[in-house]
JSON list of C-alpha atoms in Angstrom, two decimals:
[
{"chain": "A", "resi": 1, "resn": "SER", "atom": "CA", "xyz": [25.55, 12.52, 5.27]},
{"chain": "A", "resi": 2, "resn": "LYS", "atom": "CA", "xyz": [24.21, 16.01, 5.58]},
{"chain": "A", "resi": 3, "resn": "LEU", "atom": "CA", "xyz": [23.16, 18.08, 2.57]},
{"chain": "A", "resi": 4, "resn": "LEU", "atom": "CA", "xyz": [23.94, 21.88, 2.15]},
{"chain": "A", "resi": 5, "resn": "PHE", "atom": "CA", "xyz": [21.10, 22.60, 4.43]},
{"chain": "A", "resi": 6, "resn": "GLU", "atom": "CA", "xyz": [22.30, 20.67, 7.38]},
{"chain": "A", "resi": 7, "resn": "PHE", "atom": "CA", "xyz": [19.93, 17.68, 7.22]},
{"chain": "A", "resi": 8, "resn": "GLY", "atom": "CA", "xyz": [20.34, 14.33, 5.61]},
{"chain": "A", "resi": 9, "resn": "GLY", "atom": "CA", "xyz": [18.36, 12.19, 3.14]},
{"chain": "A", "resi": 10, "resn": "ASN", "atom": "CA", "xyz": [16.25, 9.20, 3.74]},
{"chain": "A", "resi": 11, "resn": "LEU", "atom": "CA", "xyz": [16.72, 6.16, 1.49]},
{"chain": "A", "resi": 12, "resn": "GLN", "atom": "CA", "xyz": [13.18, 5.07, 2.08]},
{"chain": "A", "resi": 13, "resn": "THR", "atom": "CA", "xyz": [11.63, 8.14, 0.40]},
{"chain": "A", "resi": 14, "resn": "LEU", "atom": "CA", "xyz": [13.84, 8.26, -2.71]},
{"chain": "A", "resi": 15, "resn": "PRO", "atom": "CA", "xyz": [12.11, 7.54, -5.95]},
{"chain": "A", "resi": 16, "resn": "LYS", "atom": "CA", "xyz": [12.21, 4.03, -7.29]},
{"chain": "A", "resi": 17, "resn": "LYS", "atom": "CA", "xyz": [12.95, 5.34, -10.90]},
{"chain": "A", "resi": 18, "resn": "THR", "atom": "CA", "xyz": [14.99, 8.26, -12.26]},
{"chain": "A", "resi": 19, "resn": "ALA", "atom": "CA", "xyz": [13.13, 11.45, -13.09]},
{"chain": "A", "resi": 20, "resn": "ILE", "atom": "CA", "xyz": [13.29, 10.72, -16.77]},
{"chain": "A", "resi": 21, "resn": "GLY", "atom": "CA", "xyz": [11.56, 7.36, -16.27]},
{"chain": "A", "resi": 22, "resn": "ASP", "atom": "CA", "xyz": [14.73, 5.28, -16.77]},
{"chain": "A", "resi": 23, "resn": "PRO", "atom": "CA", "xyz": [13.73, 1.75, -15.50]},
{"chain": "A", "resi": 24, "resn": "LYS", "atom": "CA", "xyz": [16.97, 1.39, -13.58]},
{"chain": "A", "resi": 25, "resn": "PRO", "atom": "CA", "xyz": [16.24, 1.99, -9.93]},
{"chain": "A", "resi": 26, "resn": "PHE", "atom": "CA", "xyz": [17.41, 5.39, -8.71]},
{"chain": "A", "resi": 27, "resn": "ARG", "atom": "CA", "xyz": [18.97, 3.79, -5.63]},
{"chain": "A", "resi": 28, "resn": "LYS", "atom": "CA", "xyz": [21.64, 2.15, -7.80]},
{"chain": "A", "resi": 29, "resn": "PHE", "atom": "CA", "xyz": [23.27, 5.64, -8.23]},
{"chain": "A", "resi": 30, "resn": "LEU", "atom": "CA", "xyz": [23.80, 5.98, -4.47]},
{"chain": "A", "resi": 31, "resn": "LEU", "atom": "CA", "xyz": [27.26, 5.32, -3.06]},
{"chain": "A", "resi": 32, "resn": "ALA", "atom": "CA", "xyz": [28.22, 4.69, 0.55]},
{"chain": "A", "resi": 33, "resn": "ASP", "atom": "CA", "xyz": [30.96, 6.78, 2.08]},
{"chain": "A", "resi": 34, "resn": "ASP", "atom": "CA", "xyz": [34.33, 4.97, 2.45]},
{"chain": "A", "resi": 35, "resn": "GLY", "atom": "CA", "xyz": [34.14, 2.33, 5.17]},
{"chain": "A", "resi": 36, "resn": "MET", "atom": "CA", "xyz": [30.29, 2.60, 5.28]},
{"chain": "A", "resi": 37, "resn": "VAL", "atom": "CA", "xyz": [27.47, 0.36, 4.01]},
{"chain": "A", "resi": 38, "resn": "LEU", "atom": "CA", "xyz": [24.03, 1.31, 2.75]},
{"chain": "A", "resi": 39, "resn": "CYS", "atom": "CA", "xyz": [21.09, -0.86, 3.81]},
{"chain": "A", "resi": 40, "resn": "LYS", "atom": "CA", "xyz": [17.33, -0.77, 3.71]},
{"chain": "A", "resi": 41, "resn": "VAL", "atom": "CA", "xyz": [15.48, -1.82, 6.83]},
{"chain": "A", "resi": 42, "resn": "ASP", "atom": "CA", "xyz": [11.73, -2.34, 7.00]},
{"chain": "A", "resi": 43, "resn": "LEU", "atom": "CA", "xyz": [10.41, -2.41, 10.45]},
{"chain": "A", "resi": 44, "resn": "SER", "atom": "CA", "xyz": [6.96, -4.09, 10.58]},
{"chain": "A", "resi": 45, "resn": "MET", "atom": "CA", "xyz": [4.46, -1.22, 10.76]},
{"chain": "A", "resi": 46, "resn": "ALA", "atom": "CA", "xyz": [6.95, 0.76, 12.95]},
{"chain": "A", "resi": 47, "resn": "GLU", "atom": "CA", "xyz": [5.21, 4.14, 12.45]},
{"chain": "A", "resi": 48, "resn": "ASN", "atom": "CA", "xyz": [1.82, 2.60, 13.14]},
{"chain": "A", "resi": 49, "resn": "ARG", "atom": "CA", "xyz": [3.24, 1.14, 16.37]},
{"chain": "A", "resi": 50, "resn": "ILE", "atom": "CA", "xyz": [4.62, 4.49, 17.36]},
{"chain": "A", "resi": 51, "resn": "VAL", "atom": "CA", "xyz": [1.32, 6.11, 16.74]},
{"chain": "A", "resi": 52, "resn": "ALA", "atom": "CA", "xyz": [-0.54, 3.39, 18.78]},
{"chain": "A", "resi": 53, "resn": "TYR", "atom": "CA", "xyz": [1.68, 3.78, 21.91]},
{"chain": "A", "resi": 54, "resn": "ILE", "atom": "CA", "xyz": [2.18, 7.50, 21.83]},
{"chain": "A", "resi": 55, "resn": "GLY", "atom": "CA", "xyz": [-1.50, 8.24, 20.99]},
{"chain": "A", "resi": 56, "resn": "PRO", "atom": "CA", "xyz": [-2.21, 6.18, 23.03]},
{"chain": "A", "resi": 57, "resn": "ASP", "atom": "CA", "xyz": [-4.84, 4.21, 21.21]},
{"chain": "A", "resi": 58, "resn": "LEU", "atom": "CA", "xyz": [-5.96, 1.04, 23.05]},
{"chain": "A", "resi": 59, "resn": "ASN", "atom": "CA", "xyz": [-7.53, -0.46, 19.92]},
{"chain": "A", "resi": 60, "resn": "MET", "atom": "CA", "xyz": [-4.32, -0.35, 17.95]},
{"chain": "A", "resi": 61, "resn": "ILE", "atom": "CA", "xyz": [-2.29, -1.46, 20.95]},
{"chain": "A", "resi": 62, "resn": "GLU", "atom": "CA", "xyz": [-4.58, -4.44, 21.58]},
{"chain": "A", "resi": 63, "resn": "ALA", "atom": "CA", "xyz": [-4.21, -5.40, 17.76]},
{"chain": "A", "resi": 64, "resn": "PHE", "atom": "CA", "xyz": [-0.40, -5.28, 17.95]},
{"chain": "A", "resi": 65, "resn": "GLU", "atom": "CA", "xyz": [-0.31, -7.18, 21.28]},
{"chain": "A", "resi": 66, "resn": "ALA", "atom": "CA", "xyz": [-2.50, -9.91, 19.83]},
{"chain": "A", "resi": 67, "resn": "GLY", "atom": "CA", "xyz": [-0.29, -10.20, 16.83]},
{"chain": "A", "resi": 68, "resn": "LYS", "atom": "CA", "xyz": [-2.95, -9.05, 14.40]},
{"chain": "A", "resi": 69, "resn": "ASP", "atom": "CA", "xyz": [-2.22, -7.35, 10.97]},
{"chain": "A", "resi": 70, "resn": "LEU", "atom": "CA", "xyz": [-3.24, -3.76, 11.63]},
{"chain": "A", "resi": 71, "resn": "HIS", "atom": "CA", "xyz": [-4.24, -3.21, 7.95]},
{"chain": "A", "resi": 72, "resn": "ILE", "atom": "CA", "xyz": [-6.73, -6.10, 8.26]},
{"chain": "A", "resi": 73, "resn": "MET", "atom": "CA", "xyz": [-8.02, -4.80, 11.55]},
{"chain": "A", "resi": 74, "resn": "THR", "atom": "CA", "xyz": [-8.46, -1.28, 10.19]},
{"chain": "A", "resi": 75, "resn": "ALA", "atom": "CA", "xyz": [-10.37, -2.57, 7.05]},
{"chain": "A", "resi": 76, "resn": "ALA", "atom": "CA", "xyz": [-12.52, -4.64, 9.34]},
{"chain": "A", "resi": 77, "resn": "LEU", "atom": "CA", "xyz": [-13.40, -1.67, 11.61]},
{"chain": "A", "resi": 78, "resn": "ILE", "atom": "CA", "xyz": [-13.97, 0.69, 8.67]},
{"chain": "A", "resi": 79, "resn": "GLU", "atom": "CA", "xyz": [-16.20, -1.78, 6.77]},
{"chain": "A", "resi": 80, "resn": "ASP", "atom": "CA", "xyz": [-17.83, -3.13, 9.99]},
{"chain": "A", "resi": 81, "resn": "LYS", "atom": "CA", "xyz": [-16.73, -6.76, 9.15]},
{"chain": "A", "resi": 82, "resn": "LYS", "atom": "CA", "xyz": [-15.17, -9.54, 11.08]},
{"chain": "A", "resi": 83, "resn": "TYR", "atom": "CA", "xyz": [-11.38, -9.67, 11.04]},
{"chain": "A", "resi": 84, "resn": "GLU", "atom": "CA", "xyz": [-11.47, -13.09, 9.35]},
{"chain": "A", "resi": 85, "resn": "ASP", "atom": "CA", "xyz": [-13.76, -11.86, 6.54]},
{"chain": "A", "resi": 86, "resn": "VAL", "atom": "CA", "xyz": [-11.47, -9.09, 5.28]},
{"chain": "A", "resi": 87, "resn": "THR", "atom": "CA", "xyz": [-10.07, -9.92, 1.80]},
{"chain": "A", "resi": 88, "resn": "LYS", "atom": "CA", "xyz": [-6.51, -9.10, 0.74]},
{"chain": "A", "resi": 89, "resn": "GLN", "atom": "CA", "xyz": [-7.90, -6.49, -1.60]},
{"chain": "A", "resi": 90, "resn": "GLU", "atom": "CA", "xyz": [-9.81, -4.76, 1.24]},
{"chain": "A", "resi": 91, "resn": "ARG", "atom": "CA", "xyz": [-6.61, -4.99, 3.45]},
{"chain": "A", "resi": 92, "resn": "ASN", "atom": "CA", "xyz": [-4.64, -3.22, 0.71]},
{"chain": "A", "resi": 93, "resn": "ASP", "atom": "CA", "xyz": [-7.28, -0.81, -0.73]},
{"chain": "A", "resi": 94, "resn": "ILE", "atom": "CA", "xyz": [-8.91, 0.23, 2.68]},
{"chain": "A", "resi": 95, "resn": "GLY", "atom": "CA", "xyz": [-6.71, -0.71, 5.65]},
{"chain": "A", "resi": 96, "resn": "LYS", "atom": "CA", "xyz": [-3.42, 0.21, 4.42]},
{"chain": "A", "resi": 97, "resn": "PRO", "atom": "CA", "xyz": [-4.29, 3.59, 2.90]},
{"chain": "A", "resi": 98, "resn": "ALA", "atom": "CA", "xyz": [-6.33, 4.48, 6.04]},
{"chain": "A", "resi": 99, "resn": "ASN", "atom": "CA", "xyz": [-3.38, 3.59, 8.34]},
{"chain": "A", "resi": 100, "resn": "HIS", "atom": "CA", "xyz": [-0.79, 5.39, 6.27]},
{"chain": "A", "resi": 101, "resn": "GLY", "atom": "CA", "xyz": [-2.93, 8.45, 5.41]},
{"chain": "A", "resi": 102, "resn": "CYS", "atom": "CA", "xyz": [-4.88, 9.01, 8.68]},
{"chain": "A", "resi": 103, "resn": "ASN", "atom": "CA", "xyz": [-1.82, 8.53, 10.84]},
{"chain": "A", "resi": 104, "resn": "TYR", "atom": "CA", "xyz": [-0.39, 11.67, 9.19]},
{"chain": "A", "resi": 105, "resn": "GLY", "atom": "CA", "xyz": [-3.62, 13.53, 9.31]},
{"chain": "A", "resi": 106, "resn": "GLU", "atom": "CA", "xyz": [-4.27, 13.51, 5.54]},
{"chain": "A", "resi": 107, "resn": "GLY", "atom": "CA", "xyz": [-7.54, 15.19, 4.66]},
{"chain": "A", "resi": 108, "resn": "PRO", "atom": "CA", "xyz": [-10.04, 13.70, 2.25]},
{"chain": "A", "resi": 109, "resn": "MET", "atom": "CA", "xyz": [-8.75, 15.43, -0.83]},
{"chain": "A", "resi": 110, "resn": "LYS", "atom": "CA", "xyz": [-5.15, 14.20, -0.30]},
{"chain": "A", "resi": 111, "resn": "LEU", "atom": "CA", "xyz": [-6.32, 10.69, 0.72]},
{"chain": "A", "resi": 112, "resn": "ALA", "atom": "CA", "xyz": [-8.59, 10.49, -2.40]},
{"chain": "A", "resi": 113, "resn": "GLU", "atom": "CA", "xyz": [-5.82, 11.73, -4.65]},
{"chain": "A", "resi": 114, "resn": "THR", "atom": "CA", "xyz": [-3.05, 9.49, -3.17]},
{"chain": "A", "resi": 115, "resn": "TYR", "atom": "CA", "xyz": [-5.10, 6.26, -3.25]},
{"chain": "A", "resi": 116, "resn": "GLY", "atom": "CA", "xyz": [-7.47, 6.83, -6.17]},
{"chain": "A", "resi": 117, "resn": "LEU", "atom": "CA", "xyz": [-10.59, 7.13, -4.06]},
{"chain": "A", "resi": 118, "resn": "SER", "atom": "CA", "xyz": [-13.61, 9.44, -4.44]},
{"chain": "A", "resi": 119, "resn": "VAL", "atom": "CA", "xyz": [-13.61, 12.30, -2.00]},
{"chain": "A", "resi": 120, "resn": "LYS", "atom": "CA", "xyz": [-16.87, 10.98, -0.59]},
{"chain": "A", "resi": 121, "resn": "ARG", "atom": "CA", "xyz": [-15.22, 7.54, 0.00]},
{"chain": "A", "resi": 122, "resn": "ALA", "atom": "CA", "xyz": [-12.14, 9.21, 1.60]},
{"chain": "A", "resi": 123, "resn": "LYS", "atom": "CA", "xyz": [-14.33, 11.17, 3.97]},
{"chain": "A", "resi": 124, "resn": "PHE", "atom": "CA", "xyz": [-16.06, 7.98, 5.02]},
{"chain": "A", "resi": 125, "resn": "ILE", "atom": "CA", "xyz": [-12.79, 6.19, 5.56]},
{"chain": "A", "resi": 126, "resn": "ILE", "atom": "CA", "xyz": [-11.28, 8.98, 7.63]},
{"chain": "A", "resi": 127, "resn": "LYS", "atom": "CA", "xyz": [-14.46, 9.27, 9.83]},
{"chain": "A", "resi": 128, "resn": "ARG", "atom": "CA", "xyz": [-14.60, 5.58, 10.54]},
{"chain": "A", "resi": 129, "resn": "TYR", "atom": "CA", "xyz": [-10.84, 5.41, 11.12]},
{"chain": "A", "resi": 130, "resn": "LEU", "atom": "CA", "xyz": [-10.92, 8.20, 13.73]},
{"chain": "A", "resi": 131, "resn": "GLU", "atom": "CA", "xyz": [-13.99, 6.56, 15.34]},
{"chain": "A", "resi": 132, "resn": "SER", "atom": "CA", "xyz": [-12.15, 3.25, 15.50]},
{"chain": "A", "resi": 133, "resn": "TYR", "atom": "CA", "xyz": [-8.83, 4.76, 16.73]},
{"chain": "A", "resi": 134, "resn": "PRO", "atom": "CA", "xyz": [-9.76, 7.83, 18.86]},
{"chain": "A", "resi": 135, "resn": "GLY", "atom": "CA", "xyz": [-6.26, 8.06, 20.23]},
{"chain": "A", "resi": 136, "resn": "VAL", "atom": "CA", "xyz": [-4.84, 9.05, 16.78]},
{"chain": "A", "resi": 137, "resn": "GLU", "atom": "CA", "xyz": [-6.90, 12.20, 16.70]},
{"chain": "A", "resi": 138, "resn": "HIS", "atom": "CA", "xyz": [-5.76, 13.08, 20.26]},
{"chain": "A", "resi": 139, "resn": "TYR", "atom": "CA", "xyz": [-2.18, 12.44, 19.01]},
{"chain": "A", "resi": 140, "resn": "HIS", "atom": "CA", "xyz": [-2.72, 14.78, 16.13]},
{"chain": "A", "resi": 141, "resn": "TYR", "atom": "CA", "xyz": [-3.91, 17.64, 18.33]},
{"chain": "A", "resi": 142, "resn": "TRP", "atom": "CA", "xyz": [-0.95, 17.15, 20.68]},
{"chain": "A", "resi": 143, "resn": "VAL", "atom": "CA", "xyz": [1.57, 17.15, 17.84]},
{"chain": "A", "resi": 144, "resn": "MET", "atom": "CA", "xyz": [0.08, 20.30, 16.29]},
{"chain": "A", "resi": 145, "resn": "ASP", "atom": "CA", "xyz": [-0.07, 22.11, 19.70]},
{"chain": "A", "resi": 146, "resn": "LYS", "atom": "CA", "xyz": [3.52, 21.13, 20.36]},
{"chain": "A", "resi": 147, "resn": "ALA", "atom": "CA", "xyz": [4.70, 22.19, 16.88]},
{"chain": "A", "resi": 148, "resn": "LYS", "atom": "CA", "xyz": [2.85, 25.52, 17.12]},
{"chain": "A", "resi": 149, "resn": "SER", "atom": "CA", "xyz": [4.22, 26.32, 20.60]},
{"chain": "A", "resi": 150, "resn": "ASP", "atom": "CA", "xyz": [7.89, 26.23, 19.74]},
{"chain": "A", "resi": 151, "resn": "ARG", "atom": "CA", "xyz": [7.92, 24.94, 16.08]},
{"chain": "A", "resi": 152, "resn": "THR", "atom": "CA", "xyz": [10.02, 21.93, 17.17]},
{"chain": "A", "resi": 153, "resn": "LEU", "atom": "CA", "xyz": [9.28, 18.25, 17.74]},
{"chain": "A", "resi": 154, "resn": "VAL", "atom": "CA", "xyz": [11.71, 15.81, 19.46]},
{"chain": "A", "resi": 155, "resn": "ASN", "atom": "CA", "xyz": [11.59, 12.10, 18.56]},
{"chain": "A", "resi": 156, "resn": "CYS", "atom": "CA", "xyz": [12.14, 9.26, 20.99]},
{"chain": "A", "resi": 157, "resn": "PHE", "atom": "CA", "xyz": [15.92, 9.36, 20.15]},
{"chain": "A", "resi": 158, "resn": "GLY", "atom": "CA", "xyz": [16.26, 12.97, 21.15]},
{"chain": "A", "resi": 159, "resn": "ARG", "atom": "CA", "xyz": [16.51, 14.24, 17.44]},
{"chain": "A", "resi": 160, "resn": "HIS", "atom": "CA", "xyz": [14.91, 17.65, 16.94]},
{"chain": "A", "resi": 161, "resn": "GLN", "atom": "CA", "xyz": [12.66, 18.54, 13.88]},
{"chain": "A", "resi": 162, "resn": "THR", "atom": "CA", "xyz": [12.29, 22.33, 13.51]},
{"chain": "A", "resi": 163, "resn": "PHE", "atom": "CA", "xyz": [9.46, 23.58, 11.28]},
{"chain": "A", "resi": 164, "resn": "ARG", "atom": "CA", "xyz": [10.55, 26.80, 9.49]},
{"chain": "A", "resi": 165, "resn": "ASP", "atom": "CA", "xyz": [7.61, 27.24, 7.09]},
{"chain": "A", "resi": 166, "resn": "ARG", "atom": "CA", "xyz": [3.94, 27.67, 7.55]},
{"chain": "A", "resi": 167, "resn": "LEU", "atom": "CA", "xyz": [2.47, 24.93, 9.62]},
{"chain": "A", "resi": 168, "resn": "THR", "atom": "CA", "xyz": [-0.46, 22.91, 8.42]},
{"chain": "A", "resi": 169, "resn": "SER", "atom": "CA", "xyz": [-2.09, 19.83, 10.00]},
{"chain": "A", "resi": 170, "resn": "SER", "atom": "CA", "xyz": [-0.49, 17.45, 7.48]},
{"chain": "A", "resi": 171, "resn": "GLU", "atom": "CA", "xyz": [3.07, 18.82, 8.16]},
{"chain": "A", "resi": 172, "resn": "ALA", "atom": "CA", "xyz": [3.16, 18.39, 11.90]},
{"chain": "A", "resi": 173, "resn": "GLY", "atom": "CA", "xyz": [0.63, 15.44, 12.21]}
]
């Protein structure tokens, strides 16, 4: 339901633990309204798919259409390796952070901080990511231009997101 400021919460972004470090998952403290049920749904790389098709980025689209794991594909492109030669660790330490961070326009400092990388490594990953998926950068520019023009973005379900504070590339991208 809505909070005092007329927007609702997102179960996916709630902390897994309470603020005081209690090992009990925070989500256990949530209650559904009468007659309602809480559930958690994880759509397979849904946000990456949206970026691929809205971008549009043909490399990402081709990977999805071929049933490839995008995190493996991204690690392969960044490291200039064959898809089959990417290790599970490279998938998780390179491909996944690149997809999640770069899709939202994270800069090198934020990417480095979030994923425990050096700034130099983060810069390299971002550069190779944007070279591999040029549609993503086009998408970022489009989103920022739209947000700056009227401070509002509309998702594919017609829901509006209005930006009331200072816009930065990571907020609207």
